[in-house]
Short mmCIF file of C-alpha atoms and ligand atoms in Angstrom, two decimals:
data_model
loop_
_atom_site.label_atom_id
_atom_site.label_comp_id
_atom_site.label_asym_id
_atom_site.label_seq_id
_atom_site.Cartn_x
_atom_site.Cartn_y
_atom_site.Cartn_z
CA UNK Z 1 -3.14 19.49 -9.01
CA UNK Z 2 -3.94 22.35 -10.96
CA UNK Z 3 -6.70 24.16 -10.57
CA UNK Z 4 -6.80 23.96 -6.80
CA UNK Z 5 -4.60 25.47 -5.47
CA UNK Z 6 -3.45 24.97 -1.37
CA UNK Z 7 -6.66 25.52 0.54
CA UNK Z 8 -8.41 23.40 -0.77
CA UNK Z 9 -6.05 20.92 -0.15
CA UNK Z 10 -5.51 21.35 2.47
CA UNK Z 11 -9.89 21.17 3.28
CA UNK Z 12 -9.74 18.00 1.32
CA UNK Z 13 -6.69 16.72 3.89
CA UNK Z 14 -8.58 17.27 6.79
CA UNK Z 15 -11.70 15.92 5.38
CA UNK Z 16 -9.96 12.75 4.20
CA UNK Z 17 -8.34 12.19 7.84
CA UNK Z 18 -12.13 12.72 9.98
CA UNK Z 19 -14.13 10.06 6.66
CA UNK Z 20 -10.76 7.25 8.51
CA UNK Z 21 -11.00 7.65 12.12
CA UNK Z 22 -14.82 9.32 12.50
CA UNK Z 23 -17.53 8.40 9.99
CA UNK Z 24 -15.90 4.86 8.80
CA UNK Z 25 -19.12 3.05 10.24
CA UNK Z 26 -21.44 4.56 7.73
CA UNK Z 27 -21.32 2.77 4.50
CA UNK Z 28 -19.62 3.10 0.87
CA UNK Z 29 -15.80 4.12 3.02
CA UNK Z 30 -13.84 4.26 0.31
CA UNK Z 31 -16.13 5.53 -2.70
CA UNK Z 32 -16.97 8.71 -0.19
CA UNK Z 33 -13.21 9.14 0.26
CA UNK Z 34 -12.48 10.29 -3.63
CA UNK Z 35 -15.58 12.12 -3.74
CA UNK Z 36 -14.48 15.84 -4.29
CA UNK Z 37 -11.70 17.43 -6.00
CA UNK Z 38 -10.29 18.77 -2.80
CA UNK Z 39 -10.24 14.89 -1.76
CA UNK Z 40 -8.87 13.39 -3.93
CA UNK Z 41 -5.75 15.81 -4.87
CA UNK Z 42 -5.22 15.16 -1.08
CA UNK Z 43 -5.52 11.51 -2.03
CA UNK Z 44 -2.74 12.36 -4.38
CA UNK Z 45 -0.49 14.47 -4.00
CA UNK Z 46 -0.57 13.79 0.33
CA UNK Z 47 -2.17 11.16 1.48
CA UNK Z 48 -0.35 8.70 -1.04
CA UNK Z 49 3.39 10.19 -0.93
CA UNK Z 50 3.45 9.78 2.74
CA UNK Z 51 2.01 5.34 2.09
CA UNK Z 52 5.39 5.62 -0.90
CA UNK Z 53 8.21 7.37 2.03
CA UNK Z 54 6.64 4.64 4.63
CA UNK Z 55 7.40 1.40 1.83
CA UNK Z 56 9.74 2.15 -0.01
CA UNK Z 57 12.29 1.46 3.38
CA UNK Z 58 11.01 -1.63 5.14
CA UNK Z 59 10.91 -3.45 0.82
CA UNK Z 60 14.49 -2.03 1.06
CA UNK Z 61 14.93 -3.39 4.31
CA UNK Z 62 13.49 -6.80 3.53
CA UNK Z 63 16.09 -6.97 0.15
CA UNK Z 64 18.76 -6.77 1.21
CA UNK Z 65 18.11 -10.74 1.83
CA UNK Z 66 16.55 -11.52 -1.06
CA UNK Z 67 18.69 -13.67 -3.78
CA UNK Z 68 15.34 -14.31 -5.96
CA UNK Z 69 13.11 -10.73 -6.13
CA UNK Z 70 9.50 -10.84 -6.82
CA UNK Z 71 9.64 -9.97 -11.25
CA UNK Z 72 5.83 -9.62 -10.60
CA UNK Z 73 3.55 -6.48 -8.19
CA UNK Z 74 -0.12 -6.87 -7.77
CA UNK Z 75 -1.22 -3.73 -6.41
CA UNK Z 76 -4.17 -4.67 -4.85
CA UNK Z 77 -6.27 -1.89 -3.36
CA UNK Z 78 -3.36 -0.19 -5.26
CA UNK Z 79 -5.43 3.92 -4.92
CA UNK Z 80 -2.48 6.22 -6.54
CA UNK Z 81 -0.01 3.12 -6.80
CA UNK Z 82 2.32 4.24 -4.51
CA UNK Z 83 2.73 1.36 -2.49
CA UNK Z 84 3.37 -1.37 -5.46
CA UNK Z 85 5.69 2.47 -7.34
CA UNK Z 86 7.77 1.71 -4.23
CA UNK Z 87 9.26 -1.53 -4.30
CA UNK Z 88 9.12 -1.35 -8.35
CA UNK Z 89 11.39 1.31 -7.11
CA UNK Z 90 13.33 -0.43 -4.47
CA UNK Z 91 13.49 -3.42 -6.92
CA UNK Z 92 15.31 -0.80 -9.03
CA UNK Z 93 17.74 0.06 -6.37
CA UNK Z 94 18.28 -3.23 -5.07
CA UNK Z 95 18.90 -4.95 -8.55
CA UNK Z 96 19.62 -2.53 -10.70
CA UNK Z 97 20.58 -5.35 -13.32
CA UNK Z 98 17.62 -6.31 -13.64
CA UNK Z 99 14.24 -6.21 -16.25
CA UNK Z 100 11.74 -3.76 -14.24
CA UNK Z 101 9.25 -5.70 -12.84
CA UNK Z 102 5.83 -5.92 -14.05
CA UNK Z 103 3.02 -4.31 -12.21
CA UNK Z 104 -0.58 -4.69 -11.87
CA UNK Z 105 -2.79 -2.49 -10.31
CA UNK Z 106 -6.53 -3.29 -9.06
CA UNK Z 107 -8.74 -1.14 -7.76
CA UNK Z 108 -12.23 -0.45 -7.72
CA UNK Z 109 -12.23 3.14 -8.53
CA UNK Z 110 -11.63 4.23 -12.10
CA UNK Z 111 -9.48 7.90 -10.71
CA UNK Z 112 -7.60 6.50 -8.72
CA UNK Z 113 -6.86 3.39 -11.26
CA UNK Z 114 -6.63 6.87 -14.19
CA UNK Z 115 -3.77 8.52 -11.29
CA UNK Z 116 -2.18 5.14 -10.37
CA UNK Z 117 -1.44 5.08 -14.06
CA UNK Z 118 -0.18 7.82 -13.39
CA UNK Z 119 2.36 7.74 -10.69
CA UNK Z 120 4.02 4.29 -13.05
CA UNK Z 121 5.04 7.15 -15.88
CA UNK Z 122 6.78 9.51 -13.43
CA UNK Z 123 8.51 7.35 -11.82
CA UNK Z 124 9.51 5.64 -15.66
CA UNK Z 125 7.24 2.34 -15.42
CA UNK Z 126 4.29 0.69 -17.50
CA UNK Z 127 1.44 -0.62 -15.41
CA UNK Z 128 -1.46 -2.84 -16.02
CA UNK Z 129 -4.69 -1.68 -14.49
CA UNK Z 130 -8.30 -3.41 -13.57
CA UNK Z 131 -10.75 -1.91 -11.90
CA UNK Z 132 -12.20 -4.68 -9.61
CA UNK Z 133 -13.42 -5.51 -6.55
CA UNK Z 134 -11.82 -7.10 -3.76
CA UNK Z 135 -11.99 -10.12 -2.94
CA UNK Z 136 -14.46 -12.12 -5.72
CA UNK Z 137 -11.15 -10.16 -7.99
CA UNK Z 138 -8.21 -11.34 -6.07
CA UNK Z 139 -5.98 -12.21 -9.48
CA UNK Z 140 -4.35 -15.32 -10.21
CA UNK Z 141 -0.72 -14.53 -8.95
CA UNK Z 142 1.86 -17.44 -9.58
CA UNK Z 143 5.67 -18.46 -8.24
CA UNK Z 144 8.27 -14.79 -7.57
CA UNK Z 145 4.88 -12.15 -7.43
CA UNK Z 146 4.54 -9.45 -4.85
CA UNK Z 147 1.32 -9.31 -3.60
CA UNK Z 148 0.49 -6.31 -2.18
CA UNK Z 149 -2.27 -4.40 -0.29
CA UNK Z 150 -1.85 -1.04 1.31
CA UNK Z 151 -3.80 0.85 4.16
CA UNK Z 152 -7.31 -1.38 1.88
CA UNK Z 153 -8.27 -3.80 3.84
CA UNK Z 154 -9.43 -2.51 6.75
CA UNK Z 155 -12.06 -0.28 4.29
CA UNK Z 156 -12.94 -4.38 3.61
CA UNK Z 157 -16.78 -5.50 5.24
CA UNK Z 158 -16.31 -8.20 7.69
CA UNK Z 159 -16.99 -10.77 5.15
CA UNK Z 160 -14.37 -9.43 2.40
CA UNK Z 161 -11.93 -9.40 4.81
CA UNK Z 162 -13.08 -13.24 5.53
CA UNK Z 163 -12.88 -14.36 2.17
CA UNK Z 164 -9.98 -12.41 0.40
CA UNK Z 165 -7.83 -14.15 3.97
CA UNK Z 166 -9.17 -17.45 2.24
CA UNK Z 167 -7.91 -16.37 -1.18
CA UNK Z 168 -4.27 -14.92 -0.03
CA UNK Z 169 -3.76 -17.92 2.48
CA UNK Z 170 -4.74 -20.33 -0.57
CA UNK Z 171 -2.30 -18.33 -2.76
CA UNK Z 172 1.08 -18.93 -0.42
CA UNK Z 173 1.01 -21.94 -0.14
CA UNK Z 174 3.22 -21.60 -3.52
CA UNK Z 175 6.53 -19.00 -2.33
CA UNK Z 176 5.00 -15.54 -2.97
CA UNK Z 177 5.65 -12.68 -1.21
CA UNK Z 178 3.62 -10.72 0.23
CA UNK Z 179 3.32 -7.66 2.25
CA UNK Z 180 0.22 -5.55 3.69
CA UNK Z 181 0.81 -2.17 5.48
CA UNK Z 182 -2.24 -0.85 7.70
CA UNK Z 183 -2.31 2.46 10.21
CA UNK Z 184 -0.70 1.83 13.66
CA UNK Z 185 -3.59 2.57 15.67
CA UNK Z 186 -4.97 -1.25 16.62
CA UNK Z 187 -8.53 0.08 16.48
CA UNK Z 188 -8.48 0.08 12.43
CA UNK Z 189 -7.45 -3.51 12.50
CA UNK Z 190 -8.83 -4.97 14.91
CA UNK Z 191 -8.76 -7.72 12.20
CA UNK Z 192 -4.44 -7.89 12.43
CA UNK Z 193 -3.94 -11.00 15.20
CA UNK Z 194 -6.33 -13.34 13.33
CA UNK Z 195 -4.99 -12.10 9.71
CA UNK Z 196 -0.95 -12.87 11.84
CA UNK Z 197 -1.88 -16.09 13.03
CA UNK Z 198 -3.87 -17.54 10.09
CA UNK Z 199 -1.06 -17.08 7.28
CA UNK Z 200 2.19 -17.55 10.13
CA UNK Z 201 1.87 -20.75 8.00
CA UNK Z 202 2.97 -19.44 4.86
CA UNK Z 203 6.24 -18.08 6.60
CA UNK Z 204 5.07 -14.03 7.08
CA UNK Z 205 5.07 -12.10 9.85
CA UNK Z 206 4.22 -9.42 11.62
CA UNK Z 207 5.74 -6.00 12.86
CA UNK Z 208 5.30 -2.68 14.16
CA UNK Z 209 7.53 0.06 11.76
CA UNK Z 210 8.74 3.59 12.90
CA UNK Z 211 11.17 5.84 11.11
CA UNK Z 212 11.86 8.89 11.29
CA UNK Z 213 12.92 11.32 8.12
CA UNK Z 214 12.72 13.74 6.56
CA UNK Z 215 9.39 15.50 4.48
CA UNK Z 216 9.59 16.55 1.63
CA UNK Z 217 8.11 20.16 1.54
CA UNK Z 218 5.05 20.31 0.78
CA UNK Z 219 3.64 16.99 3.18
CA UNK Z 220 5.66 19.36 5.63
CA UNK Z 221 3.74 22.32 5.24
CA UNK Z 222 0.79 20.11 5.01
CA UNK Z 223 0.88 18.28 7.99
CA UNK Z 224 1.20 22.11 8.98
CA UNK Z 225 -1.53 23.66 8.49
CA UNK Z 226 -3.82 20.45 8.81
CA UNK Z 227 -2.41 20.48 12.80
CA UNK Z 228 -0.86 16.60 11.50
CA UNK Z 229 2.68 15.30 11.75
CA UNK Z 230 4.05 12.97 9.74
CA UNK Z 231 7.77 13.67 10.74
CA UNK Z 232 7.88 9.67 11.79
CA UNK Z 233 6.48 7.68 9.67
CA UNK Z 234 4.13 3.61 11.27
CA UNK Z 235 2.30 1.37 9.75
CA UNK Z 236 1.53 -2.43 10.50
CA UNK Z 237 3.23 -4.90 8.46
CA UNK Z 238 2.54 -8.41 8.15
CA UNK Z 239 4.58 -9.28 5.59
CA UNK Z 240 7.34 -13.00 3.89
CA UNK Z 241 9.34 -13.25 6.23
CA UNK Z 242 12.20 -13.34 3.41
CA UNK Z 243 13.74 -16.45 1.62
CA UNK Z 244 16.74 -18.37 2.85
CA UNK Z 245 19.91 -16.97 1.55
CA UNK Z 246 22.29 -19.58 2.56
CA UNK Z 247 20.11 -22.42 1.13
CA UNK Z 248 21.20 -20.64 -1.73
CA UNK Z 249 24.25 -19.99 -1.39
CA UNK Z 250 24.39 -24.08 -0.71
CA UNK Z 251 22.59 -25.11 -3.96
CA UNK Z 252 25.38 -23.03 -5.37
C1 SAM E 1 -6.59 3.98 1.65
S1 SAM E 1 -6.34 3.70 0.23
C2 SAM E 1 -5.52 2.77 -0.02
C3 SAM E 1 -4.55 3.74 -1.56
C4 SAM E 1 -2.97 3.14 -2.11
N1 SAM E 1 -3.21 1.40 -1.98
C5 SAM E 1 -2.03 3.71 -1.15
O1 SAM E 1 -1.24 2.87 -0.10
O2 SAM E 1 -1.95 4.92 -1.39
C6 SAM E 1 -7.16 2.05 -0.54
C7 SAM E 1 -7.86 2.18 -1.52
O3 SAM E 1 -8.86 0.51 -1.38
C8 SAM E 1 -9.67 0.92 -2.77
N2 SAM E 1 -10.92 -0.25 -2.60
C9 SAM E 1 -11.51 -0.30 -1.13
N3 SAM E 1 -11.94 -1.53 -1.07
C10 SAM E 1 -11.40 -1.88 -1.88
C11 SAM E 1 -12.99 -3.22 -2.71
N4 SAM E 1 -13.41 -3.65 -2.37
N5 SAM E 1 -11.79 -3.61 -3.91
C12 SAM E 1 -10.74 -3.16 -4.72
N6 SAM E 1 -10.12 -2.00 -4.07
C13 SAM E 1 -11.04 -1.12 -2.73
C14 SAM E 1 -10.24 1.70 -3.37
O4 SAM E 1 -11.12 2.09 -4.42
C15 SAM E 1 -8.88 2.63 -2.42
O5 SAM E 1 -7.86 2.41 -3.15
#
């Protein structure tokens, strides 16, 4: 936050919100979203935490039926690291005896990667960061990986969206986990249904998630000042259906 003050961050929240709703047709949405200190601070202190608070309960619930938890998190379009951190934390809370997961973050913004490092450090986690552009720099995946794409796919061009979907579908030929989060509004992700049907043979399901949580005071204050309301958090989620607990029990 320093040296910014509350009014500058509030303006940043407003600017990011308008950009994603009204300004998305102009080129370079993600670049414009982090132009200026106020917008950066809005990502770091408001949108990132809101994503964290949305992802954590989805993943914590999913992990309840997960005999083979993911060992590595690949946070693609990681921004400030909120999604990967929420998954890593949910993993640690559900499986306290396991070693912390490896985390690799990819983003095209060097600023975001620096923030992601700070986010992980704040949670006592280590993360590798890599500057890269999707879909070109889609990482090599392996069994027991968990890929997360949080609020990032809607920023890709139509061509990149198609290529990324193919790369994900190939990666999912191995038993790995995937979580894709997007805003509730279907206008922002018109590709959603086609992704859901393409990934469904790999056991990926689509759902709408909503949760009511007590907001951290800072979020409540910024909500109030910006005319926004995050008492209920929500997202569209595409995620692996999960592993069958009975199958593991039979093996034993
Ligand atoms: C709205 S932010 C979401 C960040 C983070 N996943 C979260 O949920 O808080 C979208 C992020 O995707 C990144 N991004 C957009 N297009 C990308 C691309 N083609 N390759 C890599 N990163 C990209 C942006 O730089 C930005 O950090």
